[in-house]
Amino acid sequence: MTIKKLLVALTAAITLLLVSPGQASAKTWHYAVTPSNSFSTKTFARAFMYGNHEFMELYQAKRNAVHRTPDSGRTISNRQVFYARKTANKHVYEIIYQKKYYYMNTYDTHLYRYNTWRSGHKLISTVKPNQPKKVMLKAKTHVYRNQYWLYNYSGQNSPAYLRYRLADSGKWVIHYEK
């Protein structure tokens, strides 16, 4: 009987150890990754402006977008959410902004399907790493624990970066050079 009680107690102890939570692990960061780096002619995808472009002219008619003749009086900033797809003209994209359809010319600004990409062993982004809902990684880009995240807050012509690293607690913190 004592062996039977010992086996039951040992099984109960192992079960309790497996069920009870251990030390809290670091927070896992999940970011959206674009399936493709280029836009489609059939489906709309979230679009981002980069390259020191802060505003984009919107056109109501496709031919006005081709000739860059203002017709809508609308411009949007790079902080706004909008979606884009290619058209038959390689310099004109169709845009959905505030549930309305517009056109834009790529001579005015460049559009990308991502706002975060890898450069060597670091990630460069136009958004902070602690805003996962705003981050869109370039296709086939992964975030690793030992990578630095460079947040570009000034634009492409004169870039200025805040350097982030992932702390042991699982939070992104600003890493100041020593």
Short mmCIF file of C-alpha atoms in Angstrom, two decimals:
data_model
loop_
_atom_site.label_atom_id
_atom_site.label_comp_id
_atom_site.label_asym_id
_atom_site.label_seq_id
_atom_site.Cartn_x
_atom_site.Cartn_y
_atom_site.Cartn_z
CA MET A 1 0.00 0.00 0.00
CA THR A 2 2.78 2.45 0.73
CA ILE A 3 4.25 2.09 -2.76
CA LYS A 4 0.83 2.79 -4.25
CA LYS A 5 0.44 5.94 -2.09
CA LEU A 6 3.96 7.02 -3.02
CA LEU A 7 3.23 6.66 -6.76
CA VAL A 8 -0.06 8.59 -6.43
CA ALA A 9 1.67 11.38 -4.51
CA LEU A 10 4.53 11.53 -7.03
CA THR A 11 2.08 11.67 -9.96
CA ALA A 12 0.08 14.42 -8.25
CA ALA A 13 3.25 16.43 -7.57
CA ILE A 14 4.42 16.15 -11.20
CA THR A 15 0.96 17.16 -12.44
CA LEU A 16 0.92 20.22 -10.18
CA LEU A 17 4.38 21.26 -11.39
CA LEU A 18 3.32 20.98 -15.02
CA VAL A 19 0.06 22.89 -14.51
CA SER A 20 1.37 25.69 -12.30
CA PRO A 21 2.88 28.66 -14.14
CA GLY A 22 6.63 29.17 -13.97
CA GLN A 23 8.48 32.44 -14.08
CA ALA A 24 6.89 35.03 -16.31
CA SER A 25 8.53 35.01 -19.70
CA ALA A 26 9.35 38.16 -21.63
CA LYS A 27 6.57 39.73 -23.65
CA THR A 28 6.41 38.41 -27.19
CA TRP A 29 6.07 41.02 -29.89
CA HIS A 30 3.91 40.17 -32.87
CA TYR A 31 4.05 42.49 -35.85
CA ALA A 32 2.19 42.32 -39.13
CA VAL A 33 4.29 41.30 -42.13
CA THR A 34 3.28 42.25 -45.65
CA PRO A 35 2.98 39.17 -47.88
CA SER A 36 4.51 41.03 -50.83
CA ASN A 37 6.58 44.18 -51.17
CA SER A 38 4.79 45.38 -54.30
CA PHE A 39 1.24 46.52 -54.90
CA SER A 40 -1.33 44.54 -56.85
CA THR A 41 -3.63 45.78 -59.60
CA LYS A 42 -6.53 43.78 -58.15
CA THR A 43 -6.55 44.25 -54.39
CA PHE A 44 -5.96 47.24 -52.14
CA ALA A 45 -3.24 47.10 -49.49
CA ARG A 46 -2.25 49.42 -46.66
CA ALA A 47 0.22 52.00 -48.00
CA PHE A 48 2.94 54.08 -46.38
CA MET A 49 4.84 57.18 -47.52
CA TYR A 50 8.57 57.40 -46.97
CA GLY A 51 11.51 59.27 -48.41
CA ASN A 52 11.02 62.66 -46.76
CA HIS A 53 7.54 62.92 -48.25
CA GLU A 54 5.04 64.17 -45.74
CA PHE A 55 2.07 64.95 -47.97
CA MET A 56 0.45 63.49 -51.06
CA GLU A 57 -1.82 65.21 -53.58
CA LEU A 58 -5.07 63.34 -54.29
CA TYR A 59 -6.78 63.52 -57.67
CA GLN A 60 -10.40 62.65 -58.45
CA ALA A 61 -9.79 61.76 -62.11
CA LYS A 62 -7.15 59.37 -63.40
CA ARG A 63 -6.14 61.64 -66.31
CA ASN A 64 -5.59 64.54 -63.87
CA ALA A 65 -3.30 62.29 -61.84
CA VAL A 66 -1.35 61.41 -65.00
CA HIS A 67 -0.86 65.10 -65.92
CA ARG A 68 -0.63 66.21 -62.24
CA THR A 69 -3.47 68.71 -62.62
CA PRO A 70 -5.03 69.40 -59.19
CA ASP A 71 -8.77 68.75 -59.15
CA SER A 72 -9.76 67.64 -55.66
CA GLY A 73 -8.00 70.12 -53.40
CA ARG A 74 -7.18 67.19 -51.08
CA THR A 75 -3.81 66.31 -49.68
CA ILE A 76 -3.12 63.71 -47.02
CA SER A 77 -0.20 63.43 -44.64
CA ASN A 78 1.99 60.43 -43.98
CA ARG A 79 0.26 60.03 -40.60
CA GLN A 80 -3.09 59.15 -42.22
CA VAL A 81 -4.30 55.61 -42.90
CA PHE A 82 -4.95 54.86 -46.56
CA TYR A 83 -4.95 51.93 -48.98
CA ALA A 84 -3.58 51.72 -52.52
CA ARG A 85 -3.37 49.55 -55.61
CA LYS A 86 -1.63 49.88 -58.97
CA THR A 87 -3.36 50.97 -62.16
CA ALA A 88 -2.45 50.33 -65.80
CA ASN A 89 -0.26 53.46 -65.73
CA LYS A 90 2.83 52.63 -63.68
CA HIS A 91 3.02 56.17 -62.23
CA VAL A 92 -0.62 56.32 -61.05
CA TYR A 93 -2.08 54.48 -58.07
CA GLU A 94 -5.69 54.26 -56.95
CA ILE A 95 -6.18 55.29 -53.31
CA ILE A 96 -8.93 54.67 -50.76
CA TYR A 97 -8.95 57.41 -48.16
CA GLN A 98 -11.85 57.97 -45.76
CA LYS A 99 -14.01 55.54 -47.76
CA LYS A 100 -13.59 57.57 -50.99
CA TYR A 101 -11.62 56.67 -54.09
CA TYR A 102 -8.84 58.92 -55.41
CA TYR A 103 -5.74 58.70 -57.58
CA MET A 104 -2.15 59.75 -56.90
CA ASN A 105 0.98 60.18 -59.00
CA THR A 106 4.25 58.54 -57.94
CA TYR A 107 6.16 61.66 -59.02
CA ASP A 108 4.54 63.41 -56.04
CA THR A 109 5.54 60.76 -53.50
CA HIS A 110 6.61 57.13 -53.25
CA LEU A 111 4.38 54.47 -51.72
CA TYR A 112 5.49 51.35 -49.90
CA ARG A 113 3.59 48.41 -48.42
CA TYR A 114 5.77 48.44 -45.32
CA ASN A 115 7.19 50.92 -42.83
CA THR A 116 9.84 48.72 -41.19
CA TRP A 117 12.72 46.89 -42.88
CA ARG A 118 16.03 45.20 -42.13
CA SER A 119 19.37 46.89 -42.72
CA GLY A 120 22.19 44.57 -41.69
CA HIS A 121 21.60 43.40 -38.12
CA LYS A 122 19.14 46.15 -37.23
CA LEU A 123 15.60 47.19 -38.11
CA ILE A 124 14.81 50.67 -39.42
CA SER A 125 11.31 52.00 -39.01
CA THR A 126 9.20 55.12 -39.27
CA VAL A 127 7.25 54.05 -36.16
CA LYS A 128 8.30 53.13 -32.62
CA PRO A 129 8.61 49.42 -31.79
CA ASN A 130 6.19 49.68 -28.87
CA GLN A 131 3.31 50.50 -31.26
CA PRO A 132 2.72 47.04 -32.80
CA LYS A 133 -0.60 47.97 -34.42
CA LYS A 134 1.17 50.61 -36.54
CA VAL A 135 4.13 48.45 -37.59
CA MET A 136 4.17 46.68 -40.97
CA LEU A 137 7.30 44.65 -41.61
CA LYS A 138 8.74 44.21 -45.08
CA ALA A 139 8.09 40.73 -46.48
CA LYS A 140 10.32 37.99 -45.01
CA THR A 141 11.57 40.25 -42.20
CA HIS A 142 11.75 38.85 -38.68
CA VAL A 143 12.28 40.50 -35.30
CA TYR A 144 14.95 38.90 -33.16
CA ARG A 145 15.61 39.53 -29.49
CA ASN A 146 19.14 40.89 -29.92
CA GLN A 147 18.33 43.31 -32.77
CA TYR A 148 18.32 47.06 -32.43
CA TRP A 149 15.32 48.99 -33.69
CA LEU A 150 16.14 52.38 -35.19
CA TYR A 151 13.16 54.74 -35.16
CA ASN A 152 13.64 57.39 -37.85
CA TYR A 153 11.74 60.45 -36.70
CA SER A 154 13.04 63.05 -39.16
CA GLY A 155 12.91 61.72 -42.74
CA GLN A 156 15.25 60.33 -45.37
CA ASN A 157 17.20 63.48 -46.36
CA SER A 158 18.48 64.16 -42.84
CA PRO A 159 17.76 61.02 -40.80
CA ALA A 160 17.80 61.16 -37.02
CA TYR A 161 17.25 57.98 -35.08
CA LEU A 162 16.24 56.83 -31.63
CA ARG A 163 17.89 53.48 -30.96
CA TYR A 164 15.73 50.92 -29.14
CA ARG A 165 16.67 47.54 -27.73
CA LEU A 166 14.57 44.79 -26.18
CA ALA A 167 15.18 44.70 -22.42
CA ASP A 168 15.16 41.55 -20.29
CA SER A 169 11.67 42.52 -19.11
CA GLY A 170 10.40 42.19 -22.70
CA LYS A 171 9.81 45.91 -23.19
CA TRP A 172 11.44 48.10 -25.79
CA VAL A 173 13.67 50.73 -24.18
CA ILE A 174 15.75 53.55 -25.65
CA HIS A 175 19.39 52.51 -25.81
CA TYR A 176 21.74 55.39 -25.16
CA GLU A 177 25.31 55.00 -26.42
CA LYS A 178 27.97 54.83 -23.72
#
